Every structure is written in structure tokens, then in C-alpha cells.
CSV table of N, CA, C and O in Angstrom, one decimal:
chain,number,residue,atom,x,y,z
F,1,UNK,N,31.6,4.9,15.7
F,1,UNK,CA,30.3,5.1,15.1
F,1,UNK,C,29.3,4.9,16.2
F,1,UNK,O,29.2,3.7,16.6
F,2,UNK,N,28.4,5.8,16.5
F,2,UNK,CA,27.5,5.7,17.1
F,2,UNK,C,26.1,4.6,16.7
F,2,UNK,O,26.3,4.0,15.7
F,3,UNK,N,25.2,4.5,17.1
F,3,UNK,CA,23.9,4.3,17.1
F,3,UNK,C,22.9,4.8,17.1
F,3,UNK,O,21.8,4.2,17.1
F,4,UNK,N,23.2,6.4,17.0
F,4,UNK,CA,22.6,7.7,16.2
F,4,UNK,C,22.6,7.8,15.2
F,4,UNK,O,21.5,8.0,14.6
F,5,UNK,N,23.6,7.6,14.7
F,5,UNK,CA,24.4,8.0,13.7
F,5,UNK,C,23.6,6.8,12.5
F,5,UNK,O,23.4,6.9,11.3
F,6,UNK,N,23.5,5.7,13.4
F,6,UNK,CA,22.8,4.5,12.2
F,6,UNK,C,21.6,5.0,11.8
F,6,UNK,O,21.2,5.1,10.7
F,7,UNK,N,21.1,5.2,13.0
F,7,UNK,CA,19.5,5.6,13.4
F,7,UNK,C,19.1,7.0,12.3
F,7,UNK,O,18.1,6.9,11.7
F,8,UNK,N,19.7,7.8,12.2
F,8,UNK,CA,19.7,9.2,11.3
F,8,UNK,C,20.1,8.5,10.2
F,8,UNK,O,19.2,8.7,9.4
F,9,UNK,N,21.0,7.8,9.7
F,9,UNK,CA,21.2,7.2,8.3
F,9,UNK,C,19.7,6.4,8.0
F,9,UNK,O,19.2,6.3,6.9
F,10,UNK,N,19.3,5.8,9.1
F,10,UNK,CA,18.0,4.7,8.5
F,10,UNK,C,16.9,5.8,8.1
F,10,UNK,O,16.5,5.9,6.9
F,11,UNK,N,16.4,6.7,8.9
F,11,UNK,CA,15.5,7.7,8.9
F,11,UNK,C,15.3,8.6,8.1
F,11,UNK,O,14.2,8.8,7.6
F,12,UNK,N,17.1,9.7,7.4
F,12,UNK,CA,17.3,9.9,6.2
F,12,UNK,C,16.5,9.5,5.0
F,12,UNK,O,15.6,10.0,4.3
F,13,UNK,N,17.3,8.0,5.1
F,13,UNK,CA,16.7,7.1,3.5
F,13,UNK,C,15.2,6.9,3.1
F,13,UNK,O,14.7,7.2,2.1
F,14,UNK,N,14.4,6.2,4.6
F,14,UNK,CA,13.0,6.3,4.8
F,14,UNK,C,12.1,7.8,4.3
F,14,UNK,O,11.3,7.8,3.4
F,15,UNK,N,12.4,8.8,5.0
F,15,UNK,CA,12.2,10.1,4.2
F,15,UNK,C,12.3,10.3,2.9
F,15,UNK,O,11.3,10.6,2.3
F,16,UNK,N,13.8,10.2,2.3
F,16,UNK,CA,13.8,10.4,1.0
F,16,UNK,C,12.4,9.0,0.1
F,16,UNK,O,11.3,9.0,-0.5
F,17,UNK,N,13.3,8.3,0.3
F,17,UNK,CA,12.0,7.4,-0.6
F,17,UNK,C,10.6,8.2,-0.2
F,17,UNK,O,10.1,9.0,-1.0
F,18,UNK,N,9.9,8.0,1.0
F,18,UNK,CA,8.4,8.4,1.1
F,18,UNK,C,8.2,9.9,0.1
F,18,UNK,O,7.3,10.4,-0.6
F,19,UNK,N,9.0,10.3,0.3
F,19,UNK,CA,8.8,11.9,-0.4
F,19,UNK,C,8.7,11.3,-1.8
F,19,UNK,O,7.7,11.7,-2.4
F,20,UNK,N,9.5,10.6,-2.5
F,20,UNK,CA,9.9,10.7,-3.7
F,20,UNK,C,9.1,9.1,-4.1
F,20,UNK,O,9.6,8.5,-5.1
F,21,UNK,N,8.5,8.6,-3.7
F,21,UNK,CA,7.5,7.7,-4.0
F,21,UNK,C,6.1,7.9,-3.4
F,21,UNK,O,5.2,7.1,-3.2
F,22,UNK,N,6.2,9.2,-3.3
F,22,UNK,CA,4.8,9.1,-2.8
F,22,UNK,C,3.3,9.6,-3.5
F,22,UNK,O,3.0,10.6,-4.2
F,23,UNK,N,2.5,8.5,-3.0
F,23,UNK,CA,1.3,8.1,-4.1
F,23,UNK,C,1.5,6.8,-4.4
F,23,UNK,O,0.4,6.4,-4.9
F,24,UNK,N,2.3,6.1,-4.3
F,24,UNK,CA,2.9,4.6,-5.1
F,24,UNK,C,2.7,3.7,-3.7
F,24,UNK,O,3.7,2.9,-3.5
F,25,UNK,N,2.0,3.6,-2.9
F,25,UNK,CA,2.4,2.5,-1.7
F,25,UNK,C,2.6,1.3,-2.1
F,25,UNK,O,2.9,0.7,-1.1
F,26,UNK,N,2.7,0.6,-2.8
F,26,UNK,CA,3.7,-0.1,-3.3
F,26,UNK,C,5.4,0.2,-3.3
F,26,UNK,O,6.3,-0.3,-2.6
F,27,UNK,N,5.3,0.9,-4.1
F,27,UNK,CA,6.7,1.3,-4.2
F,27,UNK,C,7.1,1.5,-2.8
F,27,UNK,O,8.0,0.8,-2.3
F,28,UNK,N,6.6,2.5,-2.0
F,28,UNK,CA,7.2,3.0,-0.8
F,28,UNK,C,7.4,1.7,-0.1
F,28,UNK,O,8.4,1.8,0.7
F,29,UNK,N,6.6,0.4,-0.1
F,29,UNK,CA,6.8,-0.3,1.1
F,29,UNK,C,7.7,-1.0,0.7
F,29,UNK,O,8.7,-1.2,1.5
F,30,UNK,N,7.6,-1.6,-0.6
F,30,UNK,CA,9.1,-1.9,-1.1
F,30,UNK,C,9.7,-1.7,-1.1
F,30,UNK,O,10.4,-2.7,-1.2
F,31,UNK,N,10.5,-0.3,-1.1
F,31,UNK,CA,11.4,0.4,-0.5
F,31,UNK,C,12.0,0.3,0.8
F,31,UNK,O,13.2,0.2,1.1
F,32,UNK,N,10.6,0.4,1.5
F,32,UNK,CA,11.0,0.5,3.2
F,32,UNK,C,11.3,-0.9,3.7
F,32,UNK,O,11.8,-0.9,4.9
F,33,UNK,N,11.0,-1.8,3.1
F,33,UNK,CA,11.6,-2.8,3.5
F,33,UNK,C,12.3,-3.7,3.0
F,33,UNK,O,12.3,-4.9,3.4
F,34,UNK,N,13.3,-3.1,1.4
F,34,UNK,CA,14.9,-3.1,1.2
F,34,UNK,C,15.5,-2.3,2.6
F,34,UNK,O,16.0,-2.9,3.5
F,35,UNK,N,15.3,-1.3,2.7
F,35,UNK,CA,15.9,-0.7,3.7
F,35,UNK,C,16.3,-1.2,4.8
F,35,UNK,O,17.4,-1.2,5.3
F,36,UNK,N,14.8,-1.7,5.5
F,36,UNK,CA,15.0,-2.5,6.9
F,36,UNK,C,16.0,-3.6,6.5
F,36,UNK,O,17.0,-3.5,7.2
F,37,UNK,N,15.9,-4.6,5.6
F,37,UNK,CA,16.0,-5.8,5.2
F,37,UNK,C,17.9,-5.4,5.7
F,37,UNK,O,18.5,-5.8,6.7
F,38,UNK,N,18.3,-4.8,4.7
F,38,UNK,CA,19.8,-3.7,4.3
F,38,UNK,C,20.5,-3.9,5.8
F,38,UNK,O,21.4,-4.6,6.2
F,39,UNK,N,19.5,-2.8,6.4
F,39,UNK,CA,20.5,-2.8,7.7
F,39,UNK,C,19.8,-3.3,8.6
F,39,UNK,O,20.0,-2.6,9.6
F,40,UNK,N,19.0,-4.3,8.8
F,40,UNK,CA,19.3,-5.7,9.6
F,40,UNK,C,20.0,-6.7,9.7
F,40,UNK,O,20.3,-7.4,10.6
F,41,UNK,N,20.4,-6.8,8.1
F,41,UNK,CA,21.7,-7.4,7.7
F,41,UNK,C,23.0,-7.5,8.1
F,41,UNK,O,24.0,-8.2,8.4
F,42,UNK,N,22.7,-6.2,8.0
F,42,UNK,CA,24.5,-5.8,9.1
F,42,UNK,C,24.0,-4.8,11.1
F,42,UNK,O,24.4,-3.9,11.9
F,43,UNK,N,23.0,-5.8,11.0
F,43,UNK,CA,23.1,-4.9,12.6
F,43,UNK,C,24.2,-5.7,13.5
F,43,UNK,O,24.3,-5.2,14.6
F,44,UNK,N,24.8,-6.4,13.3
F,44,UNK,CA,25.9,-7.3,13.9
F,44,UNK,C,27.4,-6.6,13.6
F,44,UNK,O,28.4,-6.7,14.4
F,45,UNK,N,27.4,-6.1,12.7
F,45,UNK,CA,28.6,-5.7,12.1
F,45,UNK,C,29.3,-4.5,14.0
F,45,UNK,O,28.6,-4.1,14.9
F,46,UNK,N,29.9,-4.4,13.9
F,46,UNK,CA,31.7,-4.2,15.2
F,46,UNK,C,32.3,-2.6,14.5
F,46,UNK,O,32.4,-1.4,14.8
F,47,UNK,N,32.6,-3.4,13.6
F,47,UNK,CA,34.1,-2.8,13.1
F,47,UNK,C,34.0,-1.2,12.5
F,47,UNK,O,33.4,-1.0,11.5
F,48,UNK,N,34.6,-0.3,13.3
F,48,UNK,CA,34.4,1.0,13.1
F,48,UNK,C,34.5,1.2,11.5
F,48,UNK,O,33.5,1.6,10.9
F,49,UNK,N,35.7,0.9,10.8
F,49,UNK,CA,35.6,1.1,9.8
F,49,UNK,C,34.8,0.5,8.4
F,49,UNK,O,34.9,1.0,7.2
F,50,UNK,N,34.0,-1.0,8.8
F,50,UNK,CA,32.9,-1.4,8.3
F,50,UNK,C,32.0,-0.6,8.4
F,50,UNK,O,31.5,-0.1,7.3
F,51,UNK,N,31.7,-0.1,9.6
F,51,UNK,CA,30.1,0.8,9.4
F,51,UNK,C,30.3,2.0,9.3
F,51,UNK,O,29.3,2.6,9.6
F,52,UNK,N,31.3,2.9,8.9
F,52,UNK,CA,31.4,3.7,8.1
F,52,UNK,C,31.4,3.5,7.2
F,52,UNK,O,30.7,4.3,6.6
F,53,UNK,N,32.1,2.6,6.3
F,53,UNK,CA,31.7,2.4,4.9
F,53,UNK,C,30.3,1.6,4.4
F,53,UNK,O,30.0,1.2,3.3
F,54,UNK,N,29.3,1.3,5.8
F,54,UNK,CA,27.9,1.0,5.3
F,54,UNK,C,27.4,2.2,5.5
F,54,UNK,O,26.6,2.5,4.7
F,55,UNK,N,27.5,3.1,6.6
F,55,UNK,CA,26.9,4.4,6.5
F,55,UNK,C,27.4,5.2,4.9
F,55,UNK,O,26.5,5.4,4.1
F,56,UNK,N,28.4,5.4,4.7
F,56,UNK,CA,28.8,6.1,3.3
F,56,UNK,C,27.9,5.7,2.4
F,56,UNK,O,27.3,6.6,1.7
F,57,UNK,N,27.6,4.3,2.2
F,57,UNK,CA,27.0,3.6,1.2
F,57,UNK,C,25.5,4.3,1.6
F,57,UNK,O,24.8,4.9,0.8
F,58,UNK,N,25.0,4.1,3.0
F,58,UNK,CA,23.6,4.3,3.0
F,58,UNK,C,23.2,6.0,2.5
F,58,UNK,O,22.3,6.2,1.7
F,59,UNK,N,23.9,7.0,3.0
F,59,UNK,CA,24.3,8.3,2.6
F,59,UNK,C,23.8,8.7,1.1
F,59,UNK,O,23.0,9.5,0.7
F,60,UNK,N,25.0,7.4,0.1
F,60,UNK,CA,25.1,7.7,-1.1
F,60,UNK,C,23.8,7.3,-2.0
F,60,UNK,O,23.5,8.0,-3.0
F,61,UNK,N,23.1,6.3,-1.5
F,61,UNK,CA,21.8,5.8,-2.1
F,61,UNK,C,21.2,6.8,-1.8
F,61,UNK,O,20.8,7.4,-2.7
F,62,UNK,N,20.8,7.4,-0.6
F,62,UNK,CA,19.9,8.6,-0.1
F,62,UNK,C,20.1,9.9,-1.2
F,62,UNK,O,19.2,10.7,-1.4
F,63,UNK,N,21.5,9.9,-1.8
F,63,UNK,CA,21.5,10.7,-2.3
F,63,UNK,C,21.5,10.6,-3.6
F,63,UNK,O,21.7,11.5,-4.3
F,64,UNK,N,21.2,9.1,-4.2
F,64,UNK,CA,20.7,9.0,-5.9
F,64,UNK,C,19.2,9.3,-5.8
F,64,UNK,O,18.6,9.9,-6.7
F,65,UNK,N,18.5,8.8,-4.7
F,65,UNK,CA,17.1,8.6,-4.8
F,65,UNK,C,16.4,10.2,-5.0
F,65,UNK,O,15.4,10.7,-5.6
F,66,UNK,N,17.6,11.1,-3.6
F,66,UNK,CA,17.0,12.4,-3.7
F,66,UNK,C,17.5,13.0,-5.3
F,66,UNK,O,17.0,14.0,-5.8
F,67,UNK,N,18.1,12.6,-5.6
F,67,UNK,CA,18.5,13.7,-7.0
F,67,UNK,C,18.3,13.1,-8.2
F,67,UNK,O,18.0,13.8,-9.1
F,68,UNK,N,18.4,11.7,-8.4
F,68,UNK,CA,18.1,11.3,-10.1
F,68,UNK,C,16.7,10.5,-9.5
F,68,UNK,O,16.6,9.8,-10.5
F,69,UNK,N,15.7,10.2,-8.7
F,69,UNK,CA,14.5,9.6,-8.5
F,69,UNK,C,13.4,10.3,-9.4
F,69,UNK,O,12.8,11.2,-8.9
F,70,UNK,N,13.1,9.8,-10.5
F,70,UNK,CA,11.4,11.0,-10.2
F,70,UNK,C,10.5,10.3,-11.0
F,70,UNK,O,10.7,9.8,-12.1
F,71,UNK,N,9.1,10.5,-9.8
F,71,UNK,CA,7.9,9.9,-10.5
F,71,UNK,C,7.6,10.1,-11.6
F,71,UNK,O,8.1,11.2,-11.8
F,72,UNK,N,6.8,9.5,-12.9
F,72,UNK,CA,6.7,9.9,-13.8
F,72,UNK,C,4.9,9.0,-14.4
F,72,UNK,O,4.8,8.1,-15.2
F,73,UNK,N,3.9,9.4,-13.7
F,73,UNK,CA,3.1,8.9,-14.0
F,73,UNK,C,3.0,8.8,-15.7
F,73,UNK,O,3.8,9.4,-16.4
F,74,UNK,N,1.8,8.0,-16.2
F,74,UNK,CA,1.5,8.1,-17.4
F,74,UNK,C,0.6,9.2,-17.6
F,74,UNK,O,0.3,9.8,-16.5
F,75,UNK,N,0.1,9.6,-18.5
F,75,UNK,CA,-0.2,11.0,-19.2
F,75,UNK,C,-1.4,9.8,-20.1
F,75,UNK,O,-1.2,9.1,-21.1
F,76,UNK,N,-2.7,9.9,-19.3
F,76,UNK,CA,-4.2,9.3,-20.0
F,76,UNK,C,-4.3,9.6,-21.5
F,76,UNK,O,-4.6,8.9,-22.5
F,77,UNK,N,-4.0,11.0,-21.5
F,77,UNK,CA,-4.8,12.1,-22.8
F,77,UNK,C,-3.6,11.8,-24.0
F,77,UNK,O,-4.0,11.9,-25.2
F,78,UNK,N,-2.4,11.5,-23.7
F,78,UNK,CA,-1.9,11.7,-24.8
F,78,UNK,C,-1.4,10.1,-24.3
F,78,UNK,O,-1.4,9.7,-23.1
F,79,UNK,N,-1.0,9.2,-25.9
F,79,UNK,CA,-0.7,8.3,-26.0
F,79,UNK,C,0.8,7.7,-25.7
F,79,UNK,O,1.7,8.2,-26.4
F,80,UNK,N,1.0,7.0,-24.9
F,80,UNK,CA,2.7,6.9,-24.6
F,80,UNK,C,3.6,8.1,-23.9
F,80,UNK,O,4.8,8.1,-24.2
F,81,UNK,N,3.1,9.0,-23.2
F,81,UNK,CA,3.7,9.9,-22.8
F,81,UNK,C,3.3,10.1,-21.0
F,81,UNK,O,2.4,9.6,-20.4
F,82,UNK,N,4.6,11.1,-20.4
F,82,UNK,CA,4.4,11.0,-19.4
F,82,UNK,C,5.1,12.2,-18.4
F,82,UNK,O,6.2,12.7,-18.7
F,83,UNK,N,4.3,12.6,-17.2
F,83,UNK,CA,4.1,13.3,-16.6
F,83,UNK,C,5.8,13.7,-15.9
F,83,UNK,O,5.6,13.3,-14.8
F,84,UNK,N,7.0,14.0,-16.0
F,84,UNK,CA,7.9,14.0,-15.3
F,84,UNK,C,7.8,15.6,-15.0
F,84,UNK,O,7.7,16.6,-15.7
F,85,UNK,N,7.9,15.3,-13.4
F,85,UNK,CA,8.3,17.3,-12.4
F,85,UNK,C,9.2,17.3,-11.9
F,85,UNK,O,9.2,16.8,-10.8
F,86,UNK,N,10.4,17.8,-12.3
F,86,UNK,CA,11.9,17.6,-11.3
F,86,UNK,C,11.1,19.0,-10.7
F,86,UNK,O,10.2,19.8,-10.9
F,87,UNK,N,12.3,18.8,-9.7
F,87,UNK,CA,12.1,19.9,-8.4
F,87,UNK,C,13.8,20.2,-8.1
F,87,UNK,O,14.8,19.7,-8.6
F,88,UNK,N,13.6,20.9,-7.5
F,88,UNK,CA,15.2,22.1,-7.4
F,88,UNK,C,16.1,21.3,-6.3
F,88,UNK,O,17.0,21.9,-5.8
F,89,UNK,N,16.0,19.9,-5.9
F,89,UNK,CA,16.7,19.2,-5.5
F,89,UNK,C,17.1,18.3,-6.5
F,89,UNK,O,18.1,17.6,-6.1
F,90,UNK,N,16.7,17.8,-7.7
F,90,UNK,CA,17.1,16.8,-8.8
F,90,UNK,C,18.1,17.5,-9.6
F,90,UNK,O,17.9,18.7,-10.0
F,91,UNK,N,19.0,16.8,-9.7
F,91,UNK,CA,20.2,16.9,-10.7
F,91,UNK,C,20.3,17.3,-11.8
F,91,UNK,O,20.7,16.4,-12.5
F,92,UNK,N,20.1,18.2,-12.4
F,92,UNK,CA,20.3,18.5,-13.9
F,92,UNK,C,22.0,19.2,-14.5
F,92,UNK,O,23.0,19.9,-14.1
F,93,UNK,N,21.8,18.7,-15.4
F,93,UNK,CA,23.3,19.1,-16.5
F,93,UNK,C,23.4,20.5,-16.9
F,93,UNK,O,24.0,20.2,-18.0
F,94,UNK,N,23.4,21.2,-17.0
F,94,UNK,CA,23.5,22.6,-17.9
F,94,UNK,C,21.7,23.0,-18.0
F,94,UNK,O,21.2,23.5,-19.0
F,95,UNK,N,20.9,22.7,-16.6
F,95,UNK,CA,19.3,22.9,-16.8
F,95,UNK,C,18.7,22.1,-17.8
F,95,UNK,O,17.6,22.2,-18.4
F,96,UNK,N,19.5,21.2,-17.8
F,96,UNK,CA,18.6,19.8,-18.7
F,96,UNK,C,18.6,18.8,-17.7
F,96,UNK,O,19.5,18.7,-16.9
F,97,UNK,N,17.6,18.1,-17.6
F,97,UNK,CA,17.5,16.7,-17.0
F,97,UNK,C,18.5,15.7,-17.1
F,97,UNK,O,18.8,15.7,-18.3
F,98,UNK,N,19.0,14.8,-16.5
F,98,UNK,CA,19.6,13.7,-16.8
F,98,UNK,C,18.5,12.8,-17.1
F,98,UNK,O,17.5,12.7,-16.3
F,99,UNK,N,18.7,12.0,-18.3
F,99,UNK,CA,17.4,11.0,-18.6
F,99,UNK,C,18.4,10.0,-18.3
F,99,UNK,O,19.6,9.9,-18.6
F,100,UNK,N,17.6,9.1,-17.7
F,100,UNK,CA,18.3,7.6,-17.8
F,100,UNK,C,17.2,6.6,-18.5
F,100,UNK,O,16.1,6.6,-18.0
F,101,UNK,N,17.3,6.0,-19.2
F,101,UNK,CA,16.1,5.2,-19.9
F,101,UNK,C,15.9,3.5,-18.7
F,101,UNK,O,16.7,2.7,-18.3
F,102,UNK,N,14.8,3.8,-18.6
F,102,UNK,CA,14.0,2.7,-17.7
F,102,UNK,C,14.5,1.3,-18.8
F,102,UNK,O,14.5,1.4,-20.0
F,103,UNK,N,15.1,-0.2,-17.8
F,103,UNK,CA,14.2,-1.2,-18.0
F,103,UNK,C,12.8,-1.4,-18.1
F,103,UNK,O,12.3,-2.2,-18.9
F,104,UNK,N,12.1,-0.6,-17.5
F,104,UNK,CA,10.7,-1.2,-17.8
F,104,UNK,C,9.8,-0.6,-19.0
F,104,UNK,O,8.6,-0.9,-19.2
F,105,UNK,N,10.7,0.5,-19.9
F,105,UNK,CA,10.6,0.9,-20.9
F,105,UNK,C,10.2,0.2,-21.8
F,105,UNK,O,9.1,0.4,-22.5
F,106,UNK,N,11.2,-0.9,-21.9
F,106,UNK,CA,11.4,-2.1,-23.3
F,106,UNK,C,9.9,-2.5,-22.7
F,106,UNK,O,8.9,-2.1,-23.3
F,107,UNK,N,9.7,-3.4,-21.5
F,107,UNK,CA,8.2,-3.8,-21.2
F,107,UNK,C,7.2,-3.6,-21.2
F,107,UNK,O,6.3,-4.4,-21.3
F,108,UNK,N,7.3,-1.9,-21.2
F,108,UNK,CA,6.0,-1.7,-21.3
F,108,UNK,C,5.0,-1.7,-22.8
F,108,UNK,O,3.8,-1.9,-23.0
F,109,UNK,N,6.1,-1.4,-23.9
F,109,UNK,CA,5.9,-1.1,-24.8
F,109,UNK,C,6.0,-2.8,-25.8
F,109,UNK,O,5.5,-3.2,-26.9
F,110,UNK,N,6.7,-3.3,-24.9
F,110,UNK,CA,5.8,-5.4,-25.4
F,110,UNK,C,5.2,-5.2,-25.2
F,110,UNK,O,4.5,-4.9,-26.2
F,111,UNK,N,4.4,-5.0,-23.9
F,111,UNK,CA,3.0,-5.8,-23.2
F,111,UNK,C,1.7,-5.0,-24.4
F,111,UNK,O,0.8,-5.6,-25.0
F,112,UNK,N,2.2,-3.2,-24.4
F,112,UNK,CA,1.3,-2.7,-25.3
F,112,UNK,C,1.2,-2.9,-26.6
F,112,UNK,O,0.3,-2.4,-27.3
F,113,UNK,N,2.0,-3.6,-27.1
F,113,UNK,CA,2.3,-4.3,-28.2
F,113,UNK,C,1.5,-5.5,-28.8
F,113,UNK,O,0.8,-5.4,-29.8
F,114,UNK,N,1.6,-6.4,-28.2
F,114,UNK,CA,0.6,-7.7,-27.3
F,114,UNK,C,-0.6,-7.4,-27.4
F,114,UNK,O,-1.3,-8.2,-28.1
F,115,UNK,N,-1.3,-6.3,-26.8
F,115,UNK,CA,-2.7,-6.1,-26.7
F,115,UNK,C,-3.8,-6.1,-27.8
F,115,UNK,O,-5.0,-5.9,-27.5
């Protein structure tokens, strides 16, 4: 395993997130620095077949983020609803979306609750 090869896996992931959090700097920097955090962690690691299976791993997150990720701002005008745009790289079933229902779902709808 090279040190290209890491280098193109770090760069990959950095890309996908900025694209798919972008507007959110928050999110993005949080992102980018799980990422750093990730493989600084293992910049010591040797063993060929260790960092192929941390590259596989890094690969496979790059590729949930690019296909099930998507912003979904709130929607001002209508109450509780919200803006979702897949694009022709996100995953869909039979031309349906995969919904996965947010933890922050339940939260949001205490806090609005509360008010």
C-alpha cells in the first residue's frame, strides 16, 4: 500500500463530505476533522493488510456519505416540513428514496414541543 493511495483515500472523503455538506460549515469542519482525527490515528499502522482494510473502510464511508447523505434544510413556509434534492448519485430503490429516519427527529420535535 502506497502513500498515494492513503493520500487519494483522505482527499476522496474530504470532497464527498464538502459537496454534500455544503452550506453547513459546521458540519463540514466536523466532518473534516473526524476525518483527520481517523487517519492520524492510524498513521503508524505497517501492516499491508491493516491498511487495506482501513482504506476499504475509508472507501466505504465515502461511499455512504456520497449515496444515502442528503441535506435537508427546513422549509420556513410550511410547518415541520423539509426541503430534500437527491441527485443522480443517491441511492434509491425502485426510484424511491431510501428514508432513514434521523435521531434528531425525536429532538427536534421535543424542543418544538417545549416552546
Amino acid at each position: 500500500m502506497s502513500a498515494s493511495q492513503v493520500r487519494t483515500a483522505y482527499r476522496q472523503l474530504l470532497k464527498v463530505q464538502h459537496k454534500r455538506f455544503a452550506g453547513d460549515a459546521p458540519v463540514v469542519l466536523a466532518a473534516k476533522e473526524k476525518t483527520r482525527e481517523e487517519f492520524e490515528s492510524n498513521r503508524a499502522v505497517t501492516d499491508g493488510k491493516k491498511i487495506k482494510k482501513l482504506l476499504k473502510h475509508a472507501a466505504d464511508v465515502e461511499l455512504v456519505i456520497r449515496s444515502y447523505v442528503v441535506q435537508a434544510p427546513r422549509n420556513t413556509d410550511k410547518n415541520n416540513t423539509y426541503n430534500i434534492k437527491f441527485t443522480s448519485e443517491h441511492a434509491l430503490r425502485d426510484r424511491h428514496p431510501i428514508i432513514i429516519k434521523s435521531s434528531l427527529q425525536g429532538k427536534d420535535s421535543k424542543n418544538e414541543e417545549s416552546k
